[in-house]
Coordinates of C-alpha atoms and ligand atoms in Angstrom, one line a residue:
G194 CA 12.5 -22.0 17.2
K195 CA 12.4 -24.7 19.7
L196 CA 9.6 -24.6 22.4
E197 CA 10.6 -24.0 26.0
P198 CA 8.3 -27.0 27.8
K199 CA 7.7 -24.3 31.4
A200 CA 6.9 -21.1 29.2
N201 CA 3.4 -19.3 28.8
Y202 CA 3.2 -19.2 25.3
P203 CA -0.8 -18.6 23.5
R204 CA -3.0 -20.8 23.3
C205 CA -2.1 -22.9 20.2
L206 CA -4.6 -24.5 17.1
P207 CA -4.1 -27.5 16.4
S208 CA -0.9 -29.1 15.2
L209 CA 0.2 -32.1 13.3
P210 CA 4.5 -32.5 12.7
V211 CA 5.4 -31.1 8.5
I212 CA 1.8 -29.7 7.8
G213 CA 1.1 -27.9 11.2
S214 CA -2.0 -26.1 11.3
L215 CA -2.4 -26.6 7.4
F216 CA -5.2 -28.5 7.5
Y217 CA -7.0 -25.8 9.4
F218 CA -6.5 -23.3 5.8
I219 CA -8.1 -25.8 3.8
G220 CA -10.6 -24.1 1.6
H221 CA -10.0 -20.3 2.9
T222 CA -8.4 -18.2 0.9
Q223 CA -9.3 -14.6 2.8
Y224 CA -7.1 -14.9 5.5
H225 CA -7.8 -11.9 7.2
L226 CA -11.3 -12.6 8.1
F227 CA -10.8 -16.3 8.9
F228 CA -8.4 -15.3 11.7
H229 CA -10.3 -12.9 12.3
R230 CA -13.0 -15.4 12.9
L231 CA -11.1 -17.5 15.2
Q232 CA -10.9 -15.0 17.7
Q233 CA -14.1 -16.7 18.8
K234 CA -13.0 -19.6 19.5
Y235 CA -9.6 -18.8 20.1
G236 CA -8.9 -14.7 21.3
S237 CA -7.4 -11.9 20.6
L238 CA -3.6 -13.6 20.5
Y239 CA -3.0 -17.1 19.1
S240 CA -0.7 -19.2 17.9
L241 CA -0.5 -21.7 15.0
Y242 CA 1.9 -23.3 13.0
M243 CA 2.6 -23.2 9.2
G244 CA 4.4 -26.1 8.5
S245 CA 7.1 -25.9 10.6
S246 CA 7.4 -22.2 11.2
Y247 CA 5.4 -21.2 14.9
V248 CA 3.0 -17.9 13.5
V249 CA 1.0 -15.7 16.3
V250 CA -1.9 -13.8 15.1
V251 CA -2.2 -10.7 17.0
H252 CA -6.0 -8.8 17.1
D253 CA -6.5 -6.1 19.2
Y254 CA -4.3 -2.3 19.1
T255 CA -2.5 -3.1 22.9
H256 CA -1.2 -5.9 21.9
A257 CA -0.2 -4.5 17.9
K258 CA 1.3 -1.5 19.2
E259 CA 3.2 -3.7 21.4
V260 CA 5.1 -5.7 19.2
L261 CA 5.2 -2.7 16.6
L262 CA 6.4 0.5 18.9
K263 CA 7.1 -0.6 22.2
K264 CA 8.9 -4.1 21.2
G265 CA 9.5 -2.3 17.3
K266 CA 13.2 -3.1 17.1
I267 CA 12.8 -7.1 18.8
F268 CA 9.4 -7.9 16.3
G269 CA 11.4 -6.0 13.2
G270 CA 12.5 -8.7 11.2
R271 CA 10.9 -10.9 8.0
P272 CA 10.5 -13.8 7.8
Q273 CA 11.9 -15.1 4.6
K274 CA 9.8 -16.6 2.5
V275 CA 10.2 -18.0 -1.6
T276 CA 8.0 -16.0 -3.2
T277 CA 9.5 -12.9 -1.9
D278 CA 13.5 -13.8 -2.1
L279 CA 12.7 -14.2 -5.7
L280 CA 11.3 -10.8 -6.3
T281 CA 13.9 -9.0 -4.1
R282 CA 17.3 -11.4 -4.7
N283 CA 17.0 -12.6 -1.2
G284 CA 15.8 -10.2 0.9
K285 CA 18.5 -7.1 -0.7
D286 CA 15.6 -4.9 -0.6
I287 CA 13.2 -3.0 2.4
A288 CA 10.2 -4.1 2.9
F289 CA 11.1 -8.4 3.0
A290 CA 14.3 -7.4 3.6
N291 CA 15.7 -8.5 7.6
Y292 CA 16.7 -5.6 9.8
S293 CA 20.3 -5.5 9.6
P294 CA 22.8 -2.1 9.2
V295 CA 22.5 -2.1 4.9
W296 CA 18.8 -2.0 5.4
K297 CA 18.4 0.7 8.0
V298 CA 20.7 2.4 5.6
Q299 CA 18.5 2.3 2.3
R300 CA 15.6 2.7 4.0
K301 CA 17.0 6.3 5.6
L302 CA 17.5 6.4 1.7
A303 CA 14.7 6.0 0.4
H304 CA 13.3 8.4 3.1
S305 CA 15.3 11.0 2.7
A306 CA 15.5 10.9 -1.3
L307 CA 11.2 10.7 -0.6
S308 CA 10.5 14.4 2.3
M309 CA 13.1 15.7 -1.2
F310 CA 9.5 15.7 -2.1
G311 CA 7.5 15.7 1.0
K312 CA 5.4 18.0 2.4
G313 CA 5.7 21.6 0.1
S314 CA 7.3 21.2 -2.4
L315 CA 5.8 22.1 -4.8
A316 CA 7.3 19.5 -7.7
L317 CA 5.7 16.9 -6.3
E318 CA 2.3 18.7 -6.3
K319 CA 2.5 20.1 -10.2
I320 CA 3.6 17.0 -11.0
I321 CA 0.7 14.8 -9.1
C322 CA -1.8 18.3 -10.8
Q323 CA -0.7 16.9 -14.0
E324 CA -0.9 13.4 -14.0
A325 CA -4.7 14.4 -12.3
A326 CA -5.3 16.8 -15.0
T327 CA -4.5 13.6 -17.6
L328 CA -6.8 12.0 -16.2
C329 CA -10.3 14.7 -16.6
E330 CA -9.0 15.4 -19.5
L331 CA -9.4 11.6 -20.6
L332 CA -12.8 11.0 -17.9
S333 CA -14.0 13.8 -20.5
A334 CA -13.2 12.1 -23.6
K335 CA -14.8 8.5 -22.3
Q336 CA -18.0 10.9 -20.9
D337 CA -20.7 9.2 -20.3
S338 CA -19.3 5.4 -21.4
P339 CA -18.8 2.7 -19.5
L340 CA -15.4 2.9 -18.0
D341 CA -13.2 0.7 -16.7
M342 CA -11.0 3.9 -14.6
A343 CA -8.7 1.4 -12.4
P344 CA -5.6 1.3 -15.6
E345 CA -6.3 4.8 -15.7
L346 CA -5.5 5.6 -12.4
A347 CA -2.2 3.2 -11.9
R348 CA -0.9 5.5 -15.2
A349 CA -1.5 8.4 -13.5
V350 CA -0.3 7.0 -10.1
T351 CA 2.7 5.3 -11.8
N352 CA 3.8 8.3 -13.5
V353 CA 3.4 10.1 -9.7
V354 CA 5.9 7.4 -8.8
C355 CA 8.4 7.5 -12.1
T356 CA 9.2 11.7 -11.5
I357 CA 9.9 10.4 -8.2
C358 CA 12.4 7.5 -9.2
F359 CA 13.6 8.0 -12.7
N360 CA 13.2 12.1 -12.8
S361 CA 11.4 11.6 -16.3
S362 CA 7.7 10.4 -17.2
Y363 CA 5.9 8.8 -19.1
Q364 CA 2.9 9.6 -22.4
R365 CA -0.3 7.8 -22.6
G366 CA 0.7 4.6 -25.2
D367 CA 4.5 4.0 -24.4
P368 CA 5.0 0.2 -25.1
E369 CA 7.3 0.6 -22.2
F370 CA 5.3 2.6 -19.5
E371 CA 1.9 0.1 -20.3
S372 CA 5.0 -3.2 -19.7
M373 CA 5.6 -1.9 -16.7
L374 CA 2.1 -2.1 -15.9
Q375 CA 1.9 -5.5 -16.9
Y376 CA 4.6 -7.0 -15.1
S377 CA 3.2 -5.5 -12.0
Q378 CA 0.1 -6.9 -12.4
G379 CA 1.5 -10.1 -13.0
I380 CA 3.4 -9.6 -9.2
I381 CA 0.6 -8.8 -7.6
D382 CA -1.2 -11.7 -8.8
T383 CA 1.3 -14.3 -7.9
V384 CA 4.2 -13.1 -5.0
A385 CA 1.1 -14.0 -2.4
K386 CA -0.5 -16.6 -3.7
E387 CA 2.0 -19.4 -3.7
S388 CA 1.7 -19.2 -0.1
T389 CA 1.8 -23.6 0.0
L390 CA 4.9 -22.4 -1.2
D391 CA 6.7 -20.6 1.9
I392 CA 4.9 -23.7 3.9
F393 CA 6.4 -26.3 1.6
P394 CA 9.4 -24.5 0.1
W395 CA 11.5 -27.7 -1.6
L396 CA 7.8 -27.3 -3.9
Q397 CA 8.9 -24.8 -5.8
F398 CA 11.9 -27.2 -6.8
F399 CA 9.2 -29.0 -8.9
P400 CA 7.4 -26.8 -12.0
N401 CA 4.9 -24.7 -11.1
K402 CA 2.8 -22.5 -13.7
D403 CA 2.1 -19.4 -10.5
L404 CA 5.9 -19.3 -9.8
A405 CA 7.1 -18.6 -13.4
L406 CA 4.7 -16.3 -14.6
L407 CA 6.8 -14.1 -11.4
R408 CA 9.8 -15.2 -11.8
K409 CA 9.0 -13.7 -15.9
C410 CA 7.6 -10.5 -14.8
V411 CA 10.4 -10.2 -12.3
E412 CA 12.9 -10.3 -15.4
A413 CA 11.4 -8.2 -17.2
R414 CA 10.9 -6.0 -13.7
D415 CA 14.9 -5.5 -13.5
Q416 CA 15.4 -5.7 -16.5
L417 CA 13.9 -2.5 -17.1
L418 CA 15.3 -0.9 -14.2
Q419 CA 18.7 -2.3 -14.4
Q420 CA 18.3 0.2 -18.1
K421 CA 16.9 3.0 -15.7
F422 CA 20.1 2.3 -13.3
A423 CA 22.5 2.3 -16.2
K424 CA 21.4 5.6 -17.6
H425 CA 21.9 7.6 -15.1
K426 CA 25.2 6.3 -13.9
E427 CA 25.8 7.9 -17.6
L428 CA 24.6 11.3 -17.0
F429 CA 25.7 11.2 -13.2
S430 CA 28.1 13.9 -12.5
D431 CA 29.4 15.6 -9.3
D432 CA 27.8 18.9 -9.5
D433 CA 24.3 17.4 -10.6
S434 CA 22.2 17.7 -7.2
A435 CA 20.1 14.0 -6.3
N436 CA 16.5 15.6 -7.7
C437 CA 15.8 11.4 -7.7
L438 CA 15.7 8.4 -6.0
I439 CA 17.7 6.7 -9.0
N440 CA 20.2 10.1 -8.6
V441 CA 20.1 9.5 -4.5
L442 CA 21.4 6.3 -4.5
L443 CA 24.1 6.6 -7.1
R444 CA 25.7 9.7 -4.7
A445 CA 25.2 7.7 -1.5
K446 CA 27.2 4.5 -2.8
L447 CA 30.3 7.1 -4.3
N448 CA 30.5 8.7 -0.9
M449 CA 30.2 5.0 1.0
E450 CA 32.5 4.0 -0.9
N451 CA 34.7 7.3 -0.7
N452 CA 35.0 7.5 3.0
N453 CA 35.2 3.9 4.0
S454 CA 31.9 3.4 5.2
Q455 CA 31.3 2.0 8.6
L456 CA 29.8 -0.6 6.8
L457 CA 31.7 -4.0 7.7
P458 CA 32.9 -5.9 4.7
G459 CA 29.5 -8.7 3.4
Q460 CA 27.3 -5.9 4.2
E461 CA 27.8 -3.3 2.1
L462 CA 25.3 -1.8 0.0
T463 CA 25.2 -3.4 -3.0
D464 CA 24.2 -2.2 -6.8
D465 CA 21.2 -5.8 -6.3
H466 CA 20.7 -2.8 -3.3
L467 CA 19.8 -0.2 -5.0
L468 CA 18.5 -1.8 -7.0
M469 CA 16.2 -3.2 -5.0
T470 CA 15.1 0.0 -3.5
V471 CA 14.8 1.2 -6.5
A472 CA 11.8 -2.2 -7.4
D473 CA 10.6 -1.0 -3.8
I474 CA 9.6 2.1 -4.2
F475 CA 8.2 1.5 -7.3
G476 CA 6.5 -1.4 -6.3
A477 CA 4.9 0.4 -2.9
G478 CA 4.6 3.3 -4.8
V479 CA 2.2 2.8 -7.2
E480 CA 0.1 -0.6 -6.3
T481 CA -0.7 0.6 -2.6
T482 CA -1.9 4.3 -4.1
T483 CA -4.1 2.6 -6.7
T484 CA -5.5 0.2 -5.1
V485 CA -6.8 2.9 -2.5
L486 CA -8.5 4.9 -5.2
K487 CA -9.7 2.7 -6.4
W488 CA -11.6 1.7 -3.3
I489 CA -12.5 5.3 -3.0
V490 CA -14.2 5.3 -6.8
L491 CA -15.4 1.8 -5.6
Y492 CA -17.3 3.1 -1.8
L493 CA -18.7 6.7 -4.1
L494 CA -20.6 4.2 -6.1
H495 CA -21.8 2.7 -2.9
Y496 CA -22.7 5.9 -1.1
P497 CA -23.4 8.3 -3.5
E498 CA -24.5 10.6 -0.8
V499 CA -21.2 10.4 0.7
Q500 CA -20.0 11.3 -2.6
Q501 CA -22.5 14.1 -2.4
K502 CA -21.2 16.0 0.4
I503 CA -17.7 15.8 -1.1
Q504 CA -18.7 17.5 -3.9
E505 CA -20.5 19.8 -1.7
E506 CA -18.2 21.2 0.5
L507 CA -15.4 20.9 -2.8
D508 CA -17.7 24.1 -3.9
Q509 CA -18.3 26.2 -0.8
K510 CA -14.6 26.0 -0.3
L511 CA -13.0 25.8 -4.1
G512 CA -15.9 26.3 -6.0
F513 CA -14.7 26.2 -10.1
N514 CA -12.7 29.0 -10.7
R515 CA -9.9 26.7 -9.7
F516 CA -7.9 23.6 -9.2
P517 CA -7.9 21.7 -6.4
Q518 CA -4.2 22.2 -4.6
L519 CA -2.9 20.7 -1.5
D520 CA -3.4 24.1 0.5
D521 CA -7.1 23.3 0.0
R522 CA -6.8 19.3 2.0
Q523 CA -6.9 21.3 5.4
H524 CA -10.3 23.1 4.5
L525 CA -12.0 19.9 3.1
P526 CA -12.2 17.5 6.1
Y527 CA -15.4 15.5 5.2
L528 CA -13.3 14.4 1.7
D529 CA -10.0 14.0 4.5
A530 CA -13.0 12.0 6.9
T531 CA -13.4 9.9 3.8
I532 CA -9.9 9.0 3.1
S533 CA -9.0 7.4 6.0
E534 CA -12.5 6.1 6.7
T535 CA -11.6 4.1 3.2
L536 CA -8.2 3.4 5.1
R537 CA -9.9 2.0 8.2
I538 CA -12.4 -0.3 6.1
R539 CA -10.4 -1.7 3.0
P540 CA -7.0 -1.9 5.1
V541 CA -4.5 -2.1 1.9
A542 CA -2.4 -4.0 3.8
P543 CA -5.2 -5.8 6.2
L544 CA -2.1 -8.5 8.5
L545 CA -0.1 -5.6 7.5
I546 CA 3.5 -7.1 7.0
P547 CA 4.7 -10.2 8.4
H548 CA 6.9 -9.6 11.6
E549 CA 9.6 -11.3 13.1
A550 CA 10.6 -12.1 17.0
L551 CA 14.4 -11.9 16.8
A552 CA 15.0 -13.0 20.4
D553 CA 12.9 -14.3 22.9
T554 CA 10.6 -12.0 24.0
S555 CA 7.1 -12.1 25.1
I556 CA 3.5 -10.6 24.0
G557 CA 1.6 -8.9 27.6
K558 CA 1.4 -11.5 29.9
Y559 CA 2.7 -14.5 26.7
D560 CA 6.2 -15.6 26.7
I561 CA 6.8 -15.5 22.3
P562 CA 10.7 -17.1 21.5
K563 CA 12.7 -15.7 19.4
G564 CA 12.2 -17.5 15.0
A565 CA 8.3 -16.7 15.8
H566 CA 6.5 -15.3 13.1
V567 CA 3.7 -12.2 14.4
V568 CA 1.3 -11.0 12.2
I569 CA -1.5 -8.2 12.9
N570 CA -4.2 -8.7 11.7
L571 CA -5.1 -4.8 10.8
W572 CA -9.1 -6.2 9.6
S573 CA -9.6 -6.6 12.6
I574 CA -7.9 -3.8 14.8
H575 CA -9.4 -1.4 12.2
H576 CA -13.0 -3.5 12.7
D577 CA -13.2 -4.4 16.3
E578 CA -17.1 -3.7 17.5
K579 CA -15.2 -2.4 21.2
E580 CA -14.0 0.4 19.9
W581 CA -15.8 1.5 16.2
D582 CA -19.1 1.4 16.3
K583 CA -20.4 -0.1 13.8
P584 CA -17.7 -1.0 11.7
G585 CA -19.3 -2.6 8.4
E586 CA -20.3 0.5 7.8
F587 CA -19.1 3.1 6.5
N588 CA -19.2 6.1 7.8
P589 CA -16.4 9.2 7.2
G590 CA -18.5 11.1 9.7
R591 CA -16.6 9.4 13.1
F592 CA -13.4 11.1 11.8
L593 CA -15.3 14.4 12.1
D594 CA -16.0 16.2 15.5
K595 CA -20.0 17.6 15.9
D596 CA -18.7 20.9 14.4
G597 CA -17.8 18.9 11.1
K598 CA -14.0 19.6 11.9
R599 CA -11.6 16.6 11.5
I600 CA -10.5 14.7 14.4
A601 CA -7.4 13.0 14.3
S602 CA -7.8 10.3 15.9
P603 CA -11.4 9.0 17.0
S604 CA -9.5 5.8 18.4
P605 CA -6.3 4.0 18.9
S606 CA -7.0 1.5 16.7
Y607 CA -6.7 2.4 13.6
L608 CA -3.0 2.2 12.5
P609 CA -3.4 1.9 8.2
F610 CA 0.4 2.5 7.8
G611 CA 1.5 0.6 10.9
A612 CA 4.0 1.6 12.7
G613 CA 7.6 2.2 14.8
I614 CA 10.7 0.9 13.1
R615 CA 9.1 -0.7 9.9
V616 CA 6.0 2.2 9.4
C617 CA 5.4 2.9 5.8
L618 CA 8.1 4.9 4.0
G619 CA 5.6 6.7 1.8
E620 CA 3.0 8.2 4.1
V621 CA 3.3 11.7 3.5
L622 CA 3.1 10.4 -0.7
A623 CA 0.6 8.8 -0.8
K624 CA -1.8 10.9 1.1
M625 CA -1.0 13.8 -1.2
E626 CA -1.5 11.9 -4.2
L627 CA -4.9 10.6 -2.8
F628 CA -6.4 13.8 -1.4
L629 CA -6.1 15.5 -5.4
F630 CA -7.0 12.4 -7.8
I631 CA -10.1 12.5 -6.0
A632 CA -10.8 16.2 -5.3
W633 CA -9.9 16.9 -8.9
T634 CA -11.9 14.2 -10.1
L635 CA -14.6 15.3 -8.2
Q636 CA -15.0 19.3 -9.0
R637 CA -15.5 18.3 -12.5
F638 CA -17.5 14.8 -12.5
T639 CA -20.4 11.9 -11.0
L640 CA -19.4 9.1 -10.8
S641 CA -22.1 6.2 -11.0
V642 CA -22.7 2.9 -12.2
P643 CA -23.2 3.0 -16.1
Q644 CA -26.9 1.4 -16.9
G645 CA -26.6 -2.1 -17.0
H646 CA -24.4 -3.1 -14.7
T647 CA -24.3 -3.4 -10.8
L648 CA -22.5 -2.7 -8.0
P649 CA -18.8 -3.8 -7.2
E650 CA -18.5 -6.1 -4.8
P651 CA -17.6 -4.7 -1.3
E652 CA -15.1 -7.9 -0.1
G653 CA -11.9 -7.9 -1.6
K654 CA -9.1 -10.3 -2.1
F655 CA -6.5 -10.9 -0.1
G656 CA -3.2 -11.0 -1.2
V657 CA -0.2 -8.8 -0.8
V658 CA -3.2 -5.7 -1.4
L659 CA -6.4 -6.4 -0.4
Q660 CA -7.5 -6.3 -4.2
V661 CA -10.9 -4.3 -5.8
P662 CA -12.8 -6.4 -7.8
N663 CA -12.8 -4.7 -11.6
F664 CA -16.4 -2.4 -12.0
K665 CA -17.1 0.2 -14.6
V666 CA -18.0 3.9 -14.1
K667 CA -19.8 6.2 -15.8
A668 CA -18.4 9.9 -15.4
T669 CA -20.6 11.7 -16.1
L670 CA -19.5 16.5 -16.5
R671 CA -21.2 17.9 -14.0
E672 CA -24.0 20.3 -14.3
A673 CA -21.7 22.7 -12.3
W674 CA -18.9 22.4 -14.6
K675 CA -21.2 22.9 -17.5
A676 CA -22.1 26.1 -16.2
K677 CA -18.5 27.5 -15.6
V678 CA -17.3 26.1 -19.2
R679 CA -20.1 27.8 -20.8
E680 CA -19.5 31.3 -18.6
D681 CA -15.4 31.4 -19.4
T682 CA -16.1 30.7 -22.9
S683 CA -18.9 33.3 -23.0
T684 CA -16.4 35.9 -21.1
T685 CA -13.5 35.4 -23.6
N686 CA -15.5 35.3 -26.7
Ligands
LIG211 C1 4.8 -0.6 4.5 C2 0.4 0.9 4.4 C3 1.8 3.4 0.7 C4 6.1 2.5 0.3 C5 3.6 -0.4 4.5 C6 2.8 -1.2 5.7 C7 2.1 -0.8 5.3 C8 1.9 0.4 4.5 C9 0.8 -1.3 6.6 C10 4.3 -2.3 6.9 C11 4.1 -1.9 8.1 C12 4.7 -3.3 8.7 O1 5.2 -4.3 8.4 O2 4.1 -3.0 10.0 C13 0.8 2.1 3.1 C14 -1.0 2.7 3.4 C15 -0.4 3.0 1.8 C16 0.9 2.8 1.7 C17 -1.8 2.3 3.3 C18 -0.9 4.0 1.3 C19 -2.8 3.8 1.1 C20 2.8 3.7 0.4 C21 3.7 4.8 -0.9 C22 5.3 4.1 -0.9 C23 5.5 2.6 0.2 C24 3.3 5.8 -2.1 C25 6.3 4.6 -1.6 C26 6.5 5.4 -2.1 C27 6.6 1.6 1.8 C28 7.2 1.1 2.3 C29 7.1 -0.2 3.9 C30 5.7 0.0 3.7 C31 9.0 1.3 1.7 C32 8.4 -1.8 3.8 C33 8.5 -0.3 5.3 C34 9.7 -1.6 6.2 O3 9.2 -2.6 5.7 O4 10.9 -1.3 6.8 N1 3.3 0.5 3.9 N2 1.4 2.1 2.3 N3 3.9 2.6 1.3 N4 5.0 1.2 2.9 FE1 3.4 2.2 3.1
LIG212 C1 4.0 -5.1 -5.7 C2 4.7 -5.6 -6.6 C3 5.6 -5.3 -7.2 O1 6.2 -5.6 -8.7 C4 6.3 -5.0 -6.4 C5 6.2 -4.7 -4.8 C6 7.0 -4.2 -3.6 C7 6.6 -3.7 -2.7 C8 5.4 -4.3 -1.8 C9 4.6 -4.8 -3.2 C10 4.6 -4.7 -4.4 C11 2.9 -4.5 -2.7 C12 2.5 -3.6 -1.5 C13 3.7 -3.2 -0.6 C14 4.9 -3.1 -1.2 C15 5.8 -2.6 0.0 C16 4.7 -2.4 1.3 C17 3.9 -2.8 0.8 C18 3.6 -5.1 0.6 C19 5.1 -6.8 -3.5 C20 2.6 -2.7 1.9 C21 1.3 -2.4 1.3 O2 2.8 -2.7 2.7

């Protein structure tokens, strides 16, 4: 949009025609940290130009909540980008799609499919526990030798999401399963990296290695999802209850076609929309949860005393006679606090997903023009020294009161899942998975740095998710667990 000369816009970084403030970014890849530091000079709300796009960056929770909650609908747009357009067939998904009537329908359908498996869903709990058991078996087999847990965590989480999307899961070693993990990684590696493309969209017409890889991975993904849709369509029957996301979507499309839905011509729910909805839930479901699990393991290696405290709590509240289940979560506040603290110190989406102002509006005392991109720096909100005591320190205790009981939220400056009309759809699911996978693992194993290896660096790499470095762990069966197994075998003999 064009700026009005008389309006009171947020302070702007120096900028040149065509490239905008780009020269500022040279040599920077950790955008969340770079923006965080710029606050010293420009304050907690400033603006800049990415090429010709006007971008406002928000660093404090008061303004963030004004954008996400109070004016959520006005700021509910998403800027269109070269890479995400490629990923989503020009914004036919949920996360990267602009605000529209179809988008609302898609969100509602995905939400209803997810809540079918939501809190108190025994079916989902059973699936997650089954995957946790497989994970523990794999750790057992590799015991005491250095192991990269990341692919195993990804496989476990992928199978949970497969059950939600397709009502089926994979055996370890299935080539289709492995190719899924591969193309997902390819997309993660390239989708946010091409930020120069989003500034200079015409660059996409030149040969570009990353963009080529992204295209290839997206094609592989879409082909696989297309097959899944075809199979479900074939088997789809009227009395079939909508027992997975694909069937929920197929049923909804049929109903809308039969009932002449309220959606106007040109705004229908097309096959592309269905496919992209599944692609989104699949991608979000796998990459976020896997990333957080990796962050938790990394922090357990850095803070063995935290790991020990979780295990003491597990031993006291659960013991060894049964496996962890969802009902135990309320009795394990220290584990719950550890998960919350990990989401604070290493937010999965440190800049959320960019929002766009759909009309002329304001943030605080500043005017914001229609079309402005709004970036919420969640990293800054979670590291605000006015709100958090020693924000750089990993301390699950800050989420507990004097008696060790869980505090709902120690500060309003905490938004790991965002808020408002664009709030995350997967919070309940993600929290179930994080809790169960960690509880199962730590009931049985102690994780440590293998001999000859060093502690993994905790900085993280900015991208579409905040990426965890590769590292290996040693998973040692706990003495108490071994004693329990010995006891079991002696009583059964
Ligand atoms: C959006 C966080 C797991 C599905 C988001 C956003 C955040 C977030 C910060 C962006 C909000 C915004 O732009 O204002 C997380 C975290 C997770 C997690 C921290 C794990 C701990 C999941 C899972 C799913 C999911 C498991 C699906 C099964 C989505 C979708 C959106 C979204 C579809 C886009 C919503 C929209 O644009 O309307 N998430 N997420 N997320 N998340 Fe999650
Ligand atoms: C992950 C790679 C997949 O192949 C495609 C995909 C879809 C949805 C994206 C997800 C990726 C990354 C994490 C995102 C999610 C939507 C919401 C979530 C951006 C790119 C977060 C953390 O905001």
